[in-house]
Amino acid sequence: MEYLVIKWLHVLSSTVLFGTGIGSAFYLLTAVLGRNPAVVAHVCRWVVRADWLFTATTAVVQPATGWWLVQRAGWPWASGWVAASIGLYVLAVGCWLPVLWLQLHLRYLAAQAANEGTALPPRFWQLFRWWFALGVPAFAAFLAIFWWMVSKPASL
């Protein structure tokens, strides 16, 4: 029973982590492409909140429940999909941490432009390109991890 609870907590938290990430990215991307500083500032505020509320908590739950499941199931840590998942998780979190900083600055710059009635400044676009560039490998990593967690391929 305990194993099933931890397993479902792991699956649920990975779904929240992945879902919040793709949802936040979608809404921020569409807001930014609209180029309206007030809309961008509003969406950025909510994306930052969602990242702290959902992504940060599940980013802690995932390795804790994953470690517990690997121990209980007796999977070798060196097995291909476990090792690859850990490596990609480190990569994804390594991309996500700077994204948090970038989102805070994007939020500030968009709010400033909205308050001044100006367009989004060049610095905003520079930071946005970094945000996007870091989001792509993080998304790909989480997608692969999610797949491996479900399929547990023996050939990897």
CSV table of C-alpha atoms in Angstrom, one decimal:
chain,number,residue,atom,x,y,z
A,1,MET,CA,0.0,0.0,0.0
A,2,GLU,CA,2.8,2.4,0.9
A,3,TYR,CA,4.5,1.7,-2.4
A,4,LEU,CA,1.4,2.5,-4.3
A,5,VAL,CA,0.9,5.8,-2.5
A,6,ILE,CA,4.4,6.9,-3.2
A,7,LYS,CA,4.2,5.7,-6.8
A,8,TRP,CA,1.0,7.7,-7.4
A,9,LEU,CA,2.5,10.8,-5.6
A,10,HIS,CA,5.5,10.5,-8.0
A,11,VAL,CA,3.2,10.2,-11.0
A,12,LEU,CA,0.9,13.0,-9.9
A,13,SER,CA,3.8,15.3,-9.1
A,14,SER,CA,5.5,14.6,-12.4
A,15,THR,CA,2.3,15.4,-14.2
A,16,VAL,CA,1.9,18.7,-12.3
A,17,LEU,CA,5.6,19.5,-13.0
A,18,PHE,CA,5.3,18.8,-16.7
A,19,GLY,CA,1.8,20.3,-17.0
A,20,THR,CA,2.7,23.5,-15.2
A,21,GLY,CA,5.9,23.9,-17.2
A,22,ILE,CA,4.2,23.5,-20.6
A,23,GLY,CA,1.2,25.6,-19.5
A,24,SER,CA,3.4,28.4,-18.2
A,25,ALA,CA,5.6,28.4,-21.2
A,26,PHE,CA,2.6,28.5,-23.6
A,27,TYR,CA,0.9,31.4,-21.8
A,28,LEU,CA,4.1,33.4,-21.5
A,29,LEU,CA,5.1,32.8,-25.1
A,30,THR,CA,1.7,33.8,-26.4
A,31,ALA,CA,1.5,36.9,-24.2
A,32,VAL,CA,5.0,38.0,-25.3
A,33,LEU,CA,4.2,37.4,-29.0
A,34,GLY,CA,1.3,39.8,-28.6
A,35,ARG,CA,3.8,42.5,-27.6
A,36,ASN,CA,1.4,44.3,-25.2
A,37,PRO,CA,3.5,45.2,-22.1
A,38,ALA,CA,0.5,45.2,-19.7
A,39,VAL,CA,-0.6,41.7,-20.8
A,40,VAL,CA,3.0,40.4,-20.6
A,41,ALA,CA,3.4,41.9,-17.1
A,42,HIS,CA,0.2,40.3,-16.0
A,43,VAL,CA,1.0,36.9,-17.4
A,44,CYS,CA,4.6,37.1,-16.1
A,45,ARG,CA,3.2,37.7,-12.6
A,46,TRP,CA,1.1,34.5,-12.7
A,47,VAL,CA,3.9,32.4,-14.4
A,48,VAL,CA,6.3,33.4,-11.6
A,49,ARG,CA,3.6,32.5,-9.0
A,50,ALA,CA,2.9,29.2,-10.7
A,51,ASP,CA,6.6,28.3,-10.9
A,52,TRP,CA,7.1,28.9,-7.2
A,53,LEU,CA,3.8,27.2,-6.1
A,54,PHE,CA,3.8,24.2,-8.4
A,55,THR,CA,7.1,23.7,-10.1
A,56,ALA,CA,9.3,24.4,-7.1
A,57,THR,CA,7.3,22.0,-4.9
A,58,THR,CA,7.2,19.2,-7.4
A,59,ALA,CA,10.8,19.7,-8.3
A,60,VAL,CA,11.5,18.7,-4.7
A,61,VAL,CA,8.9,15.9,-4.5
A,62,GLN,CA,10.1,14.2,-7.7
A,63,PRO,CA,13.7,13.3,-6.6
A,64,ALA,CA,12.4,12.3,-3.1
A,65,THR,CA,9.7,10.0,-4.4
A,66,GLY,CA,11.9,8.7,-7.3
A,67,TRP,CA,14.7,7.8,-4.8
A,68,TRP,CA,12.2,6.0,-2.6
A,69,LEU,CA,10.7,4.1,-5.6
A,70,VAL,CA,14.1,3.0,-7.0
A,71,GLN,CA,15.1,1.8,-3.5
A,72,ARG,CA,11.8,-0.1,-2.9
A,73,ALA,CA,11.6,-1.6,-6.4
A,74,GLY,CA,15.2,-2.7,-6.3
A,75,TRP,CA,16.1,-1.1,-9.6
A,76,PRO,CA,19.9,-0.6,-10.0
A,77,TRP,CA,20.9,3.0,-10.0
A,78,ALA,CA,23.2,2.3,-12.9
A,79,SER,CA,20.4,0.9,-15.1
A,80,GLY,CA,20.1,2.9,-18.3
A,81,TRP,CA,16.8,4.6,-17.8
A,82,VAL,CA,17.3,5.4,-14.2
A,83,ALA,CA,20.8,6.9,-14.8
A,84,ALA,CA,19.6,8.8,-17.9
A,85,SER,CA,16.6,10.1,-16.0
A,86,ILE,CA,18.7,11.4,-13.2
A,87,GLY,CA,21.1,13.1,-15.7
A,88,LEU,CA,18.3,14.7,-17.6
A,89,TYR,CA,16.6,15.8,-14.4
A,90,VAL,CA,19.8,17.6,-13.3
A,91,LEU,CA,20.0,19.2,-16.8
A,92,ALA,CA,16.3,20.3,-16.6
A,93,VAL,CA,16.6,21.8,-13.2
A,94,GLY,CA,19.9,23.4,-14.2
A,95,CYS,CA,18.0,25.1,-17.0
A,96,TRP,CA,15.0,25.9,-14.9
A,97,LEU,CA,16.8,27.8,-12.1
A,98,PRO,CA,18.1,30.5,-14.4
A,99,VAL,CA,14.6,30.7,-16.0
A,100,LEU,CA,13.2,31.7,-12.6
A,101,TRP,CA,15.6,34.6,-12.5
A,102,LEU,CA,14.8,35.5,-16.1
A,103,GLN,CA,11.1,35.5,-15.4
A,104,LEU,CA,11.5,37.9,-12.5
A,105,HIS,CA,13.3,40.3,-14.7
A,106,LEU,CA,10.9,39.8,-17.6
A,107,ARG,CA,8.1,40.6,-15.2
A,108,TYR,CA,9.9,43.7,-14.0
A,109,LEU,CA,10.7,45.0,-17.5
A,110,ALA,CA,7.2,44.4,-18.8
A,111,ALA,CA,5.6,46.1,-15.8
A,112,GLN,CA,8.0,49.1,-16.2
A,113,ALA,CA,7.1,49.4,-19.9
A,114,ALA,CA,3.4,49.1,-19.2
A,115,ASN,CA,3.6,51.8,-16.5
A,116,GLU,CA,5.5,54.1,-18.8
A,117,GLY,CA,3.4,53.4,-21.8
A,118,THR,CA,6.3,52.2,-23.9
A,119,ALA,CA,7.2,49.1,-25.9
A,120,LEU,CA,9.0,46.2,-24.4
A,121,PRO,CA,12.7,47.3,-24.2
A,122,PRO,CA,15.5,45.6,-26.1
A,123,ARG,CA,16.8,44.1,-22.8
A,124,PHE,CA,13.4,42.3,-22.4
A,125,TRP,CA,13.9,40.6,-25.8
A,126,GLN,CA,17.4,39.6,-25.0
A,127,LEU,CA,16.3,38.0,-21.7
A,128,PHE,CA,13.3,36.4,-23.5
A,129,ARG,CA,15.6,34.7,-26.0
A,130,TRP,CA,17.5,33.2,-23.1
A,131,TRP,CA,14.3,32.2,-21.4
A,132,PHE,CA,13.2,30.4,-24.6
A,133,ALA,CA,16.6,28.9,-25.3
A,134,LEU,CA,16.8,27.4,-21.7
A,135,GLY,CA,13.2,26.2,-21.9
A,136,VAL,CA,13.7,24.0,-25.0
A,137,PRO,CA,16.2,21.6,-23.5
A,138,ALA,CA,14.4,21.6,-20.1
A,139,PHE,CA,11.1,20.7,-21.9
A,140,ALA,CA,12.8,17.9,-24.0
A,141,ALA,CA,14.5,16.5,-20.8
A,142,PHE,CA,11.2,16.4,-18.9
A,143,LEU,CA,9.5,14.8,-21.9
A,144,ALA,CA,12.1,12.1,-22.0
A,145,ILE,CA,12.0,11.6,-18.2
A,146,PHE,CA,8.3,11.3,-18.3
A,147,TRP,CA,8.4,8.7,-21.1
A,148,TRP,CA,11.2,6.6,-19.3
A,149,MET,CA,9.3,6.8,-16.0
A,150,VAL,CA,6.3,5.3,-17.7
A,151,SER,CA,7.9,2.8,-20.1
A,152,LYS,CA,11.1,1.8,-18.1
A,153,PRO,CA,12.8,0.6,-21.2
A,154,ALA,CA,15.2,-2.4,-20.7
A,155,SER,CA,17.3,-1.5,-23.7
A,156,LEU,CA,18.4,1.9,-22.4
